[in-house]
Short mmCIF file of C-alpha atoms in Angstrom, two decimals:
data_model
loop_
_atom_site.label_atom_id
_atom_site.label_comp_id
_atom_site.label_asym_id
_atom_site.label_seq_id
_atom_site.Cartn_x
_atom_site.Cartn_y
_atom_site.Cartn_z
CA MET A 708 107.46 72.74 61.09
CA THR A 709 107.53 75.76 63.31
CA ASP A 710 108.72 78.96 61.79
CA PRO A 711 112.22 79.79 63.08
CA SER A 712 111.14 83.41 63.46
CA ILE A 713 108.60 84.06 66.20
CA ILE A 714 108.22 87.76 65.40
CA LYS A 715 108.24 89.37 61.99
CA ILE A 716 108.07 93.14 61.77
CA LYS A 717 107.25 94.50 58.32
CA ASN A 718 107.46 98.18 57.33
CA LEU A 719 106.72 99.35 60.84
CA LYS A 720 106.47 103.10 61.14
CA VAL A 721 105.74 104.90 64.38
CA TYR A 722 104.73 108.55 64.46
CA SER A 723 104.89 110.69 67.56
CA ASP A 724 102.44 113.47 66.77
CA LYS A 725 103.74 114.38 63.31
CA ALA A 726 107.31 113.23 63.72
CA LEU A 727 108.39 109.86 62.39
CA ILE A 728 110.30 108.21 65.22
CA LEU A 729 110.57 104.69 63.84
CA LYS A 730 111.35 104.68 60.14
CA ASN A 731 110.29 101.61 58.27
CA ILE A 732 111.50 98.82 60.50
CA ASN A 733 111.91 95.36 58.98
CA VAL A 734 113.09 92.79 61.45
CA GLU A 735 112.72 89.08 62.17
CA ILE A 736 113.28 87.77 65.64
CA PRO A 737 114.39 84.14 66.06
CA ARG A 738 112.56 81.77 68.38
CA ASN A 739 114.26 80.57 71.61
CA LYS A 740 117.20 82.90 71.19
CA ILE A 741 118.29 86.09 72.90
CA THR A 742 117.88 89.01 70.55
CA VAL A 743 119.60 92.20 71.61
CA ILE A 744 118.37 95.55 70.36
CA LEU A 745 121.40 97.81 70.64
CA GLY A 746 121.74 101.51 70.12
CA PRO A 747 122.28 104.89 71.77
CA SER A 748 119.64 106.44 74.04
CA GLY A 749 116.68 107.95 72.25
CA CYS A 750 117.06 105.92 69.06
CA GLY A 751 113.65 104.27 69.39
CA LYS A 752 114.65 100.94 70.95
CA THR A 753 112.08 101.19 73.73
CA THR A 754 109.32 102.30 71.35
CA LEU A 755 110.07 99.30 69.14
CA LEU A 756 109.87 97.01 72.16
CA LYS A 757 106.58 98.52 73.33
CA SER A 758 105.09 98.14 69.84
CA LEU A 759 105.45 94.39 70.26
CA ASN A 760 102.78 94.15 72.97
CA ARG A 761 100.86 97.28 72.02
CA LEU A 762 101.85 99.21 75.14
CA THR A 763 102.17 102.02 72.63
CA ASP A 764 98.36 102.16 72.86
CA LEU A 765 98.73 103.83 76.26
CA TYR A 766 100.34 106.88 74.72
CA PRO A 767 97.91 109.11 72.83
CA HIS A 768 100.60 110.78 70.74
CA LEU A 769 101.90 107.54 69.20
CA ARG A 770 100.52 106.16 65.93
CA LEU A 771 101.62 102.88 64.35
CA GLU A 772 101.65 101.74 60.71
CA GLY A 773 102.80 98.47 59.19
CA ASN A 774 102.65 94.90 60.39
CA VAL A 775 103.91 93.08 63.44
CA PHE A 776 103.37 89.33 63.10
CA ILE A 777 103.66 87.27 66.24
CA ASP A 778 103.23 83.57 65.59
CA GLY A 779 101.79 84.58 62.24
CA GLU A 780 99.13 86.90 63.69
CA ASP A 781 99.31 90.60 62.86
CA ILE A 782 98.87 92.14 66.30
CA LEU A 783 98.48 95.66 64.95
CA GLN A 784 95.22 94.57 63.29
CA VAL A 785 93.75 93.19 66.50
CA ASN A 786 90.87 95.20 67.85
CA GLY A 787 89.40 94.67 71.25
CA ASP A 788 90.99 91.97 73.33
CA LEU A 789 94.64 92.83 73.72
CA THR A 790 95.08 90.89 76.94
CA ARG A 791 95.53 87.61 75.04
CA ILE A 792 98.38 89.12 73.03
CA ARG A 793 99.96 90.77 76.00
CA GLN A 794 99.97 87.54 77.96
CA LYS A 795 102.21 86.03 75.31
CA MET A 796 104.85 88.42 76.56
CA GLY A 797 106.41 89.21 79.90
CA LEU A 798 107.80 92.71 80.38
CA LEU A 799 110.77 93.87 82.40
CA SER A 800 111.13 97.62 82.52
CA GLN A 801 114.09 99.87 83.25
CA ARG A 802 113.05 100.17 86.86
CA PRO A 803 111.09 97.44 88.59
CA PHE A 804 107.45 98.24 89.27
CA PRO A 805 106.17 95.65 91.70
CA LEU A 806 102.41 95.75 92.16
CA PRO A 807 101.28 97.46 95.40
CA MET A 808 100.70 94.19 97.25
CA SER A 809 102.61 91.36 98.89
CA ILE A 810 105.36 89.34 97.22
CA TYR A 811 103.02 86.36 97.01
CA LYS A 812 100.15 88.34 95.51
CA ASN A 813 102.43 89.93 92.92
CA ILE A 814 102.74 86.54 91.30
CA ALA A 815 99.27 85.29 92.19
CA PHE A 816 97.72 88.33 90.48
CA GLY A 817 98.80 87.15 87.03
CA LEU A 818 97.46 83.68 87.74
CA LYS A 819 94.16 84.98 89.04
CA ILE A 820 93.43 87.16 86.03
CA GLN A 821 93.89 84.05 83.93
CA GLY A 822 91.07 82.51 85.90
CA ILE A 823 93.07 80.19 88.15
CA ARG A 824 91.20 80.05 91.44
CA ASP A 825 92.54 76.88 93.07
CA LYS A 826 94.61 77.98 96.06
CA GLN A 827 96.87 74.94 95.95
CA ILE A 828 97.76 75.44 92.32
CA ILE A 829 98.45 79.13 92.93
CA GLU A 830 100.62 78.36 95.93
CA GLN A 831 102.60 75.79 94.02
CA LYS A 832 103.07 78.08 91.01
CA VAL A 833 104.16 81.01 93.13
CA GLU A 834 106.88 78.82 94.59
CA GLN A 835 107.86 77.47 91.19
CA TYR A 836 108.31 80.90 89.60
CA LEU A 837 110.16 82.31 92.58
CA TRP A 838 112.51 79.33 92.22
CA GLU A 839 112.95 79.98 88.54
CA VAL A 840 114.23 83.49 89.16
CA GLY A 841 116.34 82.40 92.14
CA LEU A 842 114.32 84.38 94.67
CA TRP A 843 112.67 81.58 96.65
CA GLU A 844 115.41 81.11 99.23
CA GLU A 845 115.58 84.85 99.84
CA VAL A 846 111.87 85.45 100.34
CA LYS A 847 110.28 82.15 101.43
CA ASP A 848 109.88 83.36 105.02
CA ARG A 849 108.24 86.64 104.13
CA LEU A 850 105.98 85.88 101.19
CA HIS A 851 103.28 88.09 102.62
CA ALA A 852 105.47 91.11 103.19
CA PRO A 853 104.95 94.05 100.80
CA ALA A 854 106.95 93.69 97.59
CA ALA A 855 108.04 97.30 97.96
CA ARG A 856 110.30 96.27 100.87
CA LEU A 857 112.55 94.11 98.69
CA SER A 858 115.83 95.48 97.39
CA ILE A 859 115.65 96.86 93.88
CA GLY A 860 117.52 93.86 92.47
CA GLN A 861 115.10 91.47 94.16
CA GLN A 862 112.19 93.55 92.92
CA GLN A 863 113.42 93.19 89.35
CA ARG A 864 113.62 89.41 89.72
CA LEU A 865 110.15 89.42 91.27
CA CYS A 866 108.90 91.31 88.23
CA LEU A 867 110.48 88.66 86.03
CA ALA A 868 108.76 85.91 88.03
CA ARG A 869 105.48 87.80 87.82
CA GLY A 870 105.86 88.02 84.06
CA LEU A 871 106.63 84.30 83.77
CA ALA A 872 103.54 83.43 85.80
CA VAL A 873 101.19 84.46 83.00
CA GLY A 874 102.81 81.83 80.77
CA PRO A 875 104.44 83.94 78.07
CA GLU A 876 106.48 82.76 75.08
CA ILE A 877 108.47 85.94 74.84
CA ILE A 878 110.29 88.07 77.42
CA LEU A 879 110.62 91.76 76.61
CA ALA A 880 113.30 93.46 78.64
CA ASP A 881 113.85 97.19 78.40
CA GLU A 882 117.31 97.96 79.78
CA PRO A 883 116.45 95.64 82.66
CA THR A 884 119.70 96.17 84.51
CA SER A 885 120.06 99.93 84.19
CA ALA A 886 118.91 100.58 87.77
CA LEU A 887 120.70 97.59 89.28
CA ASP A 888 124.08 97.01 90.89
CA PRO A 889 126.57 94.73 89.07
CA VAL A 890 125.75 91.65 91.15
CA SER A 891 122.00 91.94 90.58
CA SER A 892 122.62 92.70 86.92
CA ARG A 893 124.66 89.56 86.56
CA LYS A 894 121.87 87.50 88.14
CA ILE A 895 119.36 88.82 85.64
CA GLU A 896 121.70 88.11 82.74
CA GLU A 897 122.29 84.56 83.97
CA LYS A 898 118.53 84.01 84.13
CA PHE A 899 118.14 85.16 80.55
CA LEU A 900 120.80 82.69 79.39
CA GLU A 901 119.04 79.87 81.24
CA MET A 902 115.60 80.90 80.03
CA LYS A 903 116.27 80.88 76.32
CA LYS A 904 115.61 77.19 76.01
CA ASP A 905 111.98 77.84 76.93
CA TYR A 906 111.45 81.45 75.92
CA THR A 907 112.36 83.97 73.28
CA VAL A 908 114.15 86.82 75.00
CA ILE A 909 114.39 90.33 73.58
CA VAL A 910 116.70 92.69 75.44
CA VAL A 911 117.02 96.38 74.79
CA THR A 912 120.33 97.81 75.89
CA HIS A 913 122.82 100.52 75.16
CA ILE A 914 125.61 98.64 76.93
CA LEU A 915 127.85 97.03 74.37
CA ARG A 916 129.43 94.56 76.78
CA GLN A 917 126.06 93.34 77.90
CA ALA A 918 125.02 92.90 74.30
CA LYS A 919 128.14 90.83 73.63
CA ARG A 920 127.54 88.65 76.69
CA LEU A 921 123.94 87.88 75.82
CA ALA A 922 123.25 88.13 72.13
CA ASP A 923 122.45 85.32 69.73
CA HIS A 924 121.07 87.88 67.33
CA VAL A 925 121.78 91.61 67.22
CA ILE A 926 119.71 94.50 65.93
CA PHE A 927 121.59 97.78 65.84
CA MET A 928 119.43 100.89 65.78
CA TYR A 929 120.30 104.51 65.23
CA PHE A 930 117.88 107.45 65.03
CA GLY A 931 114.77 105.38 64.46
CA GLU A 932 116.31 103.08 61.89
CA VAL A 933 117.69 99.59 61.93
CA ILE A 934 121.22 100.03 60.62
CA GLU A 935 122.49 96.48 60.84
CA GLN A 936 121.24 93.13 62.06
CA GLY A 937 122.52 89.60 62.19
CA ALA A 938 124.56 87.14 64.21
CA PRO A 939 126.93 88.68 66.78
CA SER A 940 129.92 87.46 64.81
CA GLU A 941 128.79 89.47 61.77
CA VAL A 942 127.61 92.56 63.58
CA PHE A 943 130.37 92.93 66.16
CA ASP A 944 133.34 91.57 64.21
CA ALA A 945 132.53 92.75 60.72
CA PRO A 946 130.45 95.92 60.91
CA GLN A 947 129.42 97.22 57.52
CA THR A 948 128.50 100.82 58.30
CA GLU A 949 130.50 103.73 59.68
CA THR A 950 127.85 104.43 62.36
CA LEU A 951 128.16 100.98 63.85
CA LYS A 952 131.96 100.98 63.61
CA GLU A 953 132.01 104.21 65.57
CA TYR A 954 129.54 102.91 68.16
CA LEU A 955 131.60 99.77 68.64
CA GLN A 956 134.68 101.89 69.23
CA VAL A 957 133.28 104.38 71.73
CA GLY A 958 130.67 102.04 73.22
CA HIS A 959 131.33 100.67 76.63
CA MET B 92 131.03 144.51 99.81
CA ASP B 93 127.97 146.53 99.04
CA ARG B 94 126.36 143.66 97.19
CA TYR B 95 127.08 141.35 100.03
CA LYS B 96 125.38 143.72 102.44
CA ARG B 97 122.34 144.06 100.25
CA LYS B 98 122.00 140.30 99.93
CA LYS B 99 122.23 139.96 103.65
CA THR B 100 119.51 142.54 104.27
CA GLU B 101 117.35 140.87 101.68
CA GLU B 102 117.90 137.49 103.29
CA ARG B 103 117.03 138.85 106.73
CA PHE B 104 113.93 140.62 105.45
CA PHE B 105 112.46 137.51 103.92
CA ARG B 106 113.32 135.39 106.91
CA ARG B 107 111.48 137.85 109.16
CA LEU B 108 108.55 137.84 106.75
CA MET B 109 108.31 134.05 106.92
CA GLN B 110 108.53 134.08 110.70
CA LEU B 111 105.76 136.64 110.82
CA ALA B 112 103.57 134.51 108.57
CA VAL B 113 104.13 131.45 110.76
CA VAL B 114 103.28 133.39 113.90
CA VAL B 115 100.11 134.82 112.32
CA ILE B 116 98.87 131.39 111.24
CA ILE B 117 99.60 129.75 114.58
CA MET B 118 98.01 132.62 116.49
CA ALA B 119 94.91 132.48 114.33
CA ILE B 120 94.44 128.77 114.99
CA LEU B 121 95.16 129.08 118.70
CA LEU B 122 92.84 132.04 119.07
CA LEU B 123 90.04 130.28 117.24
CA LEU B 124 90.42 127.14 119.31
CA THR B 125 90.59 129.12 122.55
CA VAL B 126 87.45 131.10 121.82
CA VAL B 127 85.54 127.99 120.77
CA LEU B 128 86.81 126.09 123.77
CA ILE B 129 86.07 128.75 126.37
CA LYS B 130 82.68 129.73 124.99
CA GLY B 131 81.70 126.13 124.32
CA TRP B 132 82.96 124.78 127.61
CA ASN B 133 80.49 126.90 129.58
CA ALA B 134 77.54 125.66 127.56
CA ILE B 135 78.42 122.04 127.10
CA SER B 136 77.07 119.36 129.39
CA TRP B 137 76.18 115.70 129.22
CA GLU B 138 72.60 116.75 128.66
CA MET B 139 73.66 118.73 125.59
CA ILE B 140 75.16 115.75 123.81
CA SER B 141 72.87 112.98 125.00
CA GLN B 142 69.35 114.38 124.56
CA THR B 143 67.16 115.84 121.90
CA PRO B 144 65.58 119.26 122.51
CA LYS B 145 62.77 119.37 125.05
CA GLU B 146 59.77 121.71 125.26
CA GLY B 147 60.86 125.30 125.18
CA PHE B 148 64.45 124.44 124.25
CA TYR B 149 64.73 127.44 121.99
CA LEU B 150 63.53 129.68 124.80
CA GLY B 151 66.16 128.39 127.17
CA GLY B 152 64.46 125.16 128.23
CA GLY B 153 66.08 121.75 128.78
CA GLY B 154 67.37 119.12 126.40
CA GLY B 155 70.33 118.89 124.03
CA ILE B 156 71.43 118.76 120.44
CA LEU B 157 71.73 115.03 119.90
CA ASN B 158 69.36 115.42 116.94
CA ALA B 159 71.89 117.69 115.23
CA ILE B 160 74.89 115.51 116.10
CA ILE B 161 73.31 112.33 114.74
CA GLY B 162 71.78 114.20 111.83
CA SER B 163 75.18 115.58 110.85
CA PHE B 164 76.77 112.14 110.81
CA TYR B 165 73.90 110.66 108.79
CA LEU B 166 74.07 113.49 106.33
CA ALA B 167 77.85 113.62 105.93
CA GLY B 168 78.13 109.82 105.90
CA GLY B 169 75.42 109.42 103.30
CA ALA B 170 76.80 112.20 101.14
CA SER B 171 80.33 110.75 101.35
CA ILE B 172 79.16 107.28 100.28
CA LEU B 173 77.22 108.74 97.37
CA ALA B 174 80.15 110.95 96.38
CA ILE B 175 82.58 107.99 96.47
CA ALA B 176 80.22 106.00 94.28
CA ILE B 177 80.44 108.77 91.68
CA GLY B 178 83.95 110.12 92.22
CA LEU B 179 85.97 106.90 92.50
CA PRO B 180 85.00 105.37 89.14
CA LEU B 181 85.36 108.77 87.52
CA ALA B 182 88.86 109.41 88.85
CA LEU B 183 90.03 105.87 88.04
CA ALA B 184 88.65 106.10 84.52
CA MET B 185 90.47 109.39 83.99
CA HIS B 186 93.75 107.59 84.63
CA VAL B 187 93.17 104.12 83.21
CA HIS B 188 90.28 103.86 80.78
CA TRP B 189 90.62 107.29 79.20
CA VAL B 190 94.38 107.43 79.21
CA ARG B 191 94.37 108.03 75.44
CA HIS B 192 91.73 110.74 75.64
CA THR B 193 93.86 113.56 76.93
CA ARG B 194 91.40 116.25 75.88
CA LEU B 195 88.45 114.65 77.63
CA VAL B 196 90.46 114.30 80.84
CA THR B 197 91.67 117.90 80.69
CA PHE B 198 88.10 119.06 80.13
CA LEU B 199 86.81 117.00 83.06
CA ARG B 200 89.50 118.43 85.29
CA PHE B 201 88.51 121.95 84.31
CA LEU B 202 84.85 121.14 84.94
CA LEU B 203 85.54 119.69 88.37
CA ASP B 204 87.72 122.63 89.35
CA THR B 205 84.92 124.98 88.34
CA LEU B 206 82.41 123.00 90.39
CA TRP B 207 84.80 123.02 93.34
CA GLY B 208 84.79 126.79 93.21
CA VAL B 209 81.01 127.16 93.16
CA PRO B 210 79.77 128.56 96.52
CA SER B 211 77.76 126.09 98.55
CA ILE B 212 74.68 128.33 98.69
CA VAL B 213 74.42 127.81 94.91
CA TYR B 214 74.32 124.05 95.50
CA GLY B 215 71.69 124.74 98.15
CA ALA B 216 69.58 126.71 95.70
CA PHE B 217 70.08 124.05 93.01
CA GLY B 218 69.12 121.29 95.42
CA PHE B 219 66.05 123.26 96.39
CA ALA B 220 65.02 123.70 92.77
CA LEU B 221 65.55 119.97 92.19
CA MET B 222 63.46 119.20 95.24
CA THR B 223 60.54 121.34 94.15
CA PHE B 224 60.74 119.85 90.67
CA PHE B 225 60.44 116.31 92.02
CA GLN B 226 57.97 117.53 94.64
CA LEU B 227 60.10 116.29 97.52
CA ARG B 228 60.00 117.74 100.98
CA ALA B 229 63.12 118.97 102.71
CA SER B 230 64.58 115.72 103.98
CA LEU B 231 67.70 113.76 104.84
CA LEU B 232 67.72 112.38 101.29
CA ALA B 233 67.48 115.81 99.67
CA GLY B 234 70.26 117.02 101.97
CA ILE B 235 72.44 114.02 101.17
CA ILE B 236 72.04 114.52 97.43
CA THR B 237 72.81 118.23 97.62
CA VAL B 238 75.87 117.77 99.81
CA ALA B 239 77.07 114.87 97.64
CA LEU B 240 76.99 117.19 94.63
CA LEU B 241 79.04 119.66 96.64
CA ILE B 242 81.75 117.14 97.55
CA VAL B 243 81.96 115.07 94.37
CA PRO B 244 84.42 117.56 92.84
CA ILE B 245 86.50 117.52 96.02
CA ILE B 246 86.75 113.74 96.21
CA THR B 247 87.32 113.32 92.49
CA ARG B 248 90.00 115.97 92.15
CA ALA B 249 91.78 114.94 95.35
CA LEU B 250 91.83 111.37 94.09
CA ASP B 251 92.87 112.55 90.64
CA GLU B 252 95.93 114.23 92.14
CA VAL B 253 96.84 111.04 94.01
CA LEU B 254 96.46 108.93 90.87
CA ARG B 255 98.53 111.41 88.89
CA SER B 256 101.54 110.61 91.03
CA ILE B 257 101.42 106.93 90.05
CA PRO B 258 104.28 106.22 87.65
CA GLU B 259 103.47 105.19 84.05
CA GLY B 260 105.53 102.08 84.63
CA LEU B 261 102.86 100.63 86.90
CA LEU B 262 100.21 101.09 84.23
CA GLU B 263 102.48 99.39 81.72
CA ALA B 264 103.31 96.60 84.16
CA SER B 265 99.67 95.86 84.83
CA HIS B 266 98.69 95.89 81.17
CA SER B 267 101.67 93.79 80.17
CA LEU B 268 100.46 91.08 82.55
CA GLY B 269 97.27 90.99 80.53
CA ALA B 270 95.12 92.76 83.09
CA THR B 271 92.07 94.48 81.66
CA GLN B 272 91.54 98.20 82.17
CA THR B 273 89.05 97.50 84.91
CA GLU B 274 91.39 95.12 86.75
CA THR B 275 94.16 97.65 86.41
CA ALA B 276 91.94 100.42 87.78
CA TYR B 277 90.15 98.68 90.62
CA VAL B 278 92.91 96.37 91.82
CA ILE B 279 96.26 97.95 91.04
CA PHE B 280 95.55 101.68 90.91
CA PHE B 281 93.03 101.53 93.73
CA ARG B 282 95.51 99.82 96.04
CA GLN B 283 98.32 102.14 95.11
CA ALA B 284 96.10 105.16 95.75
CA LEU B 285 94.43 103.83 98.91
CA PRO B 286 96.25 106.02 101.46
CA GLY B 287 95.52 109.13 99.42
CA PHE B 288 92.01 107.91 98.85
CA ILE B 289 91.30 107.76 102.59
CA THR B 290 92.61 111.31 102.93
CA ALA B 291 90.39 112.46 100.07
CA VAL B 292 87.29 110.89 101.60
CA LEU B 293 87.94 112.35 105.03
CA LEU B 294 88.61 115.75 103.53
CA ALA B 295 85.27 115.58 101.78
CA PHE B 296 83.54 114.22 104.88
CA GLY B 297 84.89 117.17 106.85
CA ARG B 298 83.58 119.56 104.26
CA ALA B 299 80.22 117.80 104.21
CA ILE B 300 79.73 117.83 107.96
CA GLY B 301 80.65 121.49 108.21
CA ASP B 302 78.67 122.94 105.33
CA THR B 303 75.64 125.03 106.18
CA ALA B 304 74.38 126.80 103.11
CA SER B 305 73.77 123.70 101.04
CA VAL B 306 71.50 122.13 103.67
CA LEU B 307 69.74 125.33 104.72
CA PHE B 308 66.81 124.75 102.34
CA THR B 309 67.21 121.07 101.61
CA ALA B 310 67.61 119.20 104.89
CA GLY B 311 64.89 120.96 106.82
CA TYR B 312 65.26 121.12 110.57
CA THR B 313 63.72 118.99 113.26
CA ASP B 314 64.08 118.23 116.92
CA ASN B 315 63.85 114.51 116.22
CA ILE B 316 66.50 112.10 115.11
CA PRO B 317 65.63 111.10 111.53
CA HIS B 318 64.40 107.52 111.14
CA SER B 319 64.28 107.36 107.39
CA LEU B 320 65.68 109.16 104.38
CA ALA B 321 62.36 110.93 103.94
CA ASP B 322 62.51 112.54 107.38
CA PRO B 323 63.89 116.02 107.75
CA THR B 324 67.09 116.30 109.71
CA ALA B 325 68.97 118.76 111.87
CA THR B 326 72.71 119.31 111.45
CA LEU B 327 75.34 120.88 113.69
CA PRO B 328 76.02 123.88 111.42
CA LEU B 329 72.28 124.58 111.25
CA ALA B 330 72.02 124.23 115.04
CA ILE B 331 74.74 126.86 115.33
CA PHE B 332 73.08 129.09 112.77
CA PHE B 333 69.62 129.04 114.33
CA GLN B 334 70.71 129.29 117.96
CA LEU B 335 73.29 131.99 117.40
CA SER B 336 70.63 134.17 115.80
CA SER B 337 68.41 133.84 118.87
CA PRO B 338 68.01 136.95 121.06
CA ILE B 339 68.02 134.82 124.21
CA GLY B 340 71.44 134.71 125.82
CA GLU B 341 71.23 131.13 127.02
CA VAL B 342 70.29 129.83 123.60
CA LYS B 343 73.03 131.88 122.01
CA GLN B 344 75.53 130.26 124.32
CA ARG B 345 74.39 126.82 123.30
CA ALA B 346 75.42 127.61 119.76
CA TYR B 347 78.97 127.53 121.07
CA ALA B 348 78.46 124.06 122.48
CA ALA B 349 77.52 122.94 118.97
CA THR B 350 80.56 124.81 117.65
CA LEU B 351 82.82 123.00 120.06
CA ILE B 352 81.40 119.60 119.10
CA LEU B 353 81.78 120.36 115.40
CA THR B 354 85.36 121.52 115.89
CA ILE B 355 86.27 118.39 117.85
CA VAL B 356 84.70 116.15 115.21
CA ILE B 357 86.72 117.85 112.49
CA LEU B 358 89.94 117.66 114.51
CA ILE B 359 89.39 113.96 115.06
CA ILE B 360 88.80 113.43 111.37
CA SER B 361 92.06 115.10 110.41
CA ILE B 362 93.98 113.11 112.97
CA ILE B 363 92.44 109.84 111.78
CA SER B 364 93.22 110.69 108.18
CA ARG B 365 96.88 111.28 109.06
CA PHE B 366 97.21 107.96 110.85
CA ALA B 367 95.17 105.98 108.38
CA SER B 368 97.21 107.10 105.40
CA ARG B 369 100.47 106.40 107.22
CA LYS B 370 99.34 102.90 108.20
CA LEU B 371 98.25 102.05 104.70
CA HIS B 372 101.44 103.22 103.10
CA LYS B 373 103.32 99.96 103.51
CA ASN B 374 102.24 98.42 100.20
CA VAL B 375 102.77 101.50 98.14
CA LEU B 376 105.85 101.86 95.99
#
């Protein structure tokens, strides 16, 4: 029996210098569902997301306490090889950051660092992942053009494809549509809905409507705390706290 | 009304000041180039750039300064390669491997800035002391090492500034794909910084080829083209220095031929660096 929760966060505290910015987070994230982390800007959503693949390690002022179990392994206790943990997750950031190379190599890079050397396999996988994010038709004639020349919406889908190429189980998306136009945003959202049969998707957003469109599970955060969590029907239709009620009213 | 007038005068004053500054800088460059060109043009000939000095060259005899031209390229090229070998890993580590060690990086930056400010004659004296300690003769190798020390801070800090402009998101993106620190540094960051990197190297090369004081005691001086790292070598700045201090008019004039060649080399380097960095920009975000 596989555990229905892929991620279990227990008593997670994050300090920025001396300040406590995530206060005792306890959360379980269901497998093969879209979990939406909702809350106003600056409430610690992004920090929580980055704790999940230890990107917090890149910031000297951040210090983590507690446990984050992914598939039963406490990733905060891992010393040394973080690449194995990080490859379980694909990341989409607020703005796309394609690697400074061609469209083709952006995806091939992830394959190569996994040790895949066979050109035919790489070629076939590049095509497969570009298909999966609906980019193949748009770029098949210019695979070797710099990724920086794509539109920002295409870049974001390329980043998604790049993330999928390392074979993750989980997709972490940090306000992935905040820099995109409505059409590109919709494409990304549609991909997430298709992808949940194979992946666990975690989306950080402050847009209430987006949360309602996507969520199978909602985590509402406010000032470094998880205020409410549960199924969308519970959280959106029967909020328990005043903070959430207010957010649902003014939220857009 | 009065305030308006005052603002207008103020505006005009500063505009004039800026115009004056622009004129001064352009005049200075034009004047320098004209003097070098006129003085050098009279002395330069095919013989000057295609032959090594002959008997009695320093008394006005025949021959040229090919030894100094070749020597300069050997020296600056060698020093640049050595400086890249030290500066590139250092700069990349400052931005990828040591990203958590803010204090170390700040300290390194301070150190490099201090070294950048050290006059080149001090490097020359240091190189000389090093040479005597290891009982080396003045040679191409000793010159290369000394000049490399001089330009390591330039290459490293120039590269550091380029790497600083890389957004955090790219570091996160690379790590989130499971790339190691070394892959992140030498594949992703190196590519992103490549145009700036070329500029940094050429800047350092220009400094290396033009510096006199650091090679005064370390490179030696010879009329021959060096055949190995252990041979002494002439350089263009030294050729200028020695010939300009000659009492013989004809020799003095030749110093300007060397000056002209050096100036042209440096102009070409800056033009190449402009074009190279523009060409390489296509992959950069």
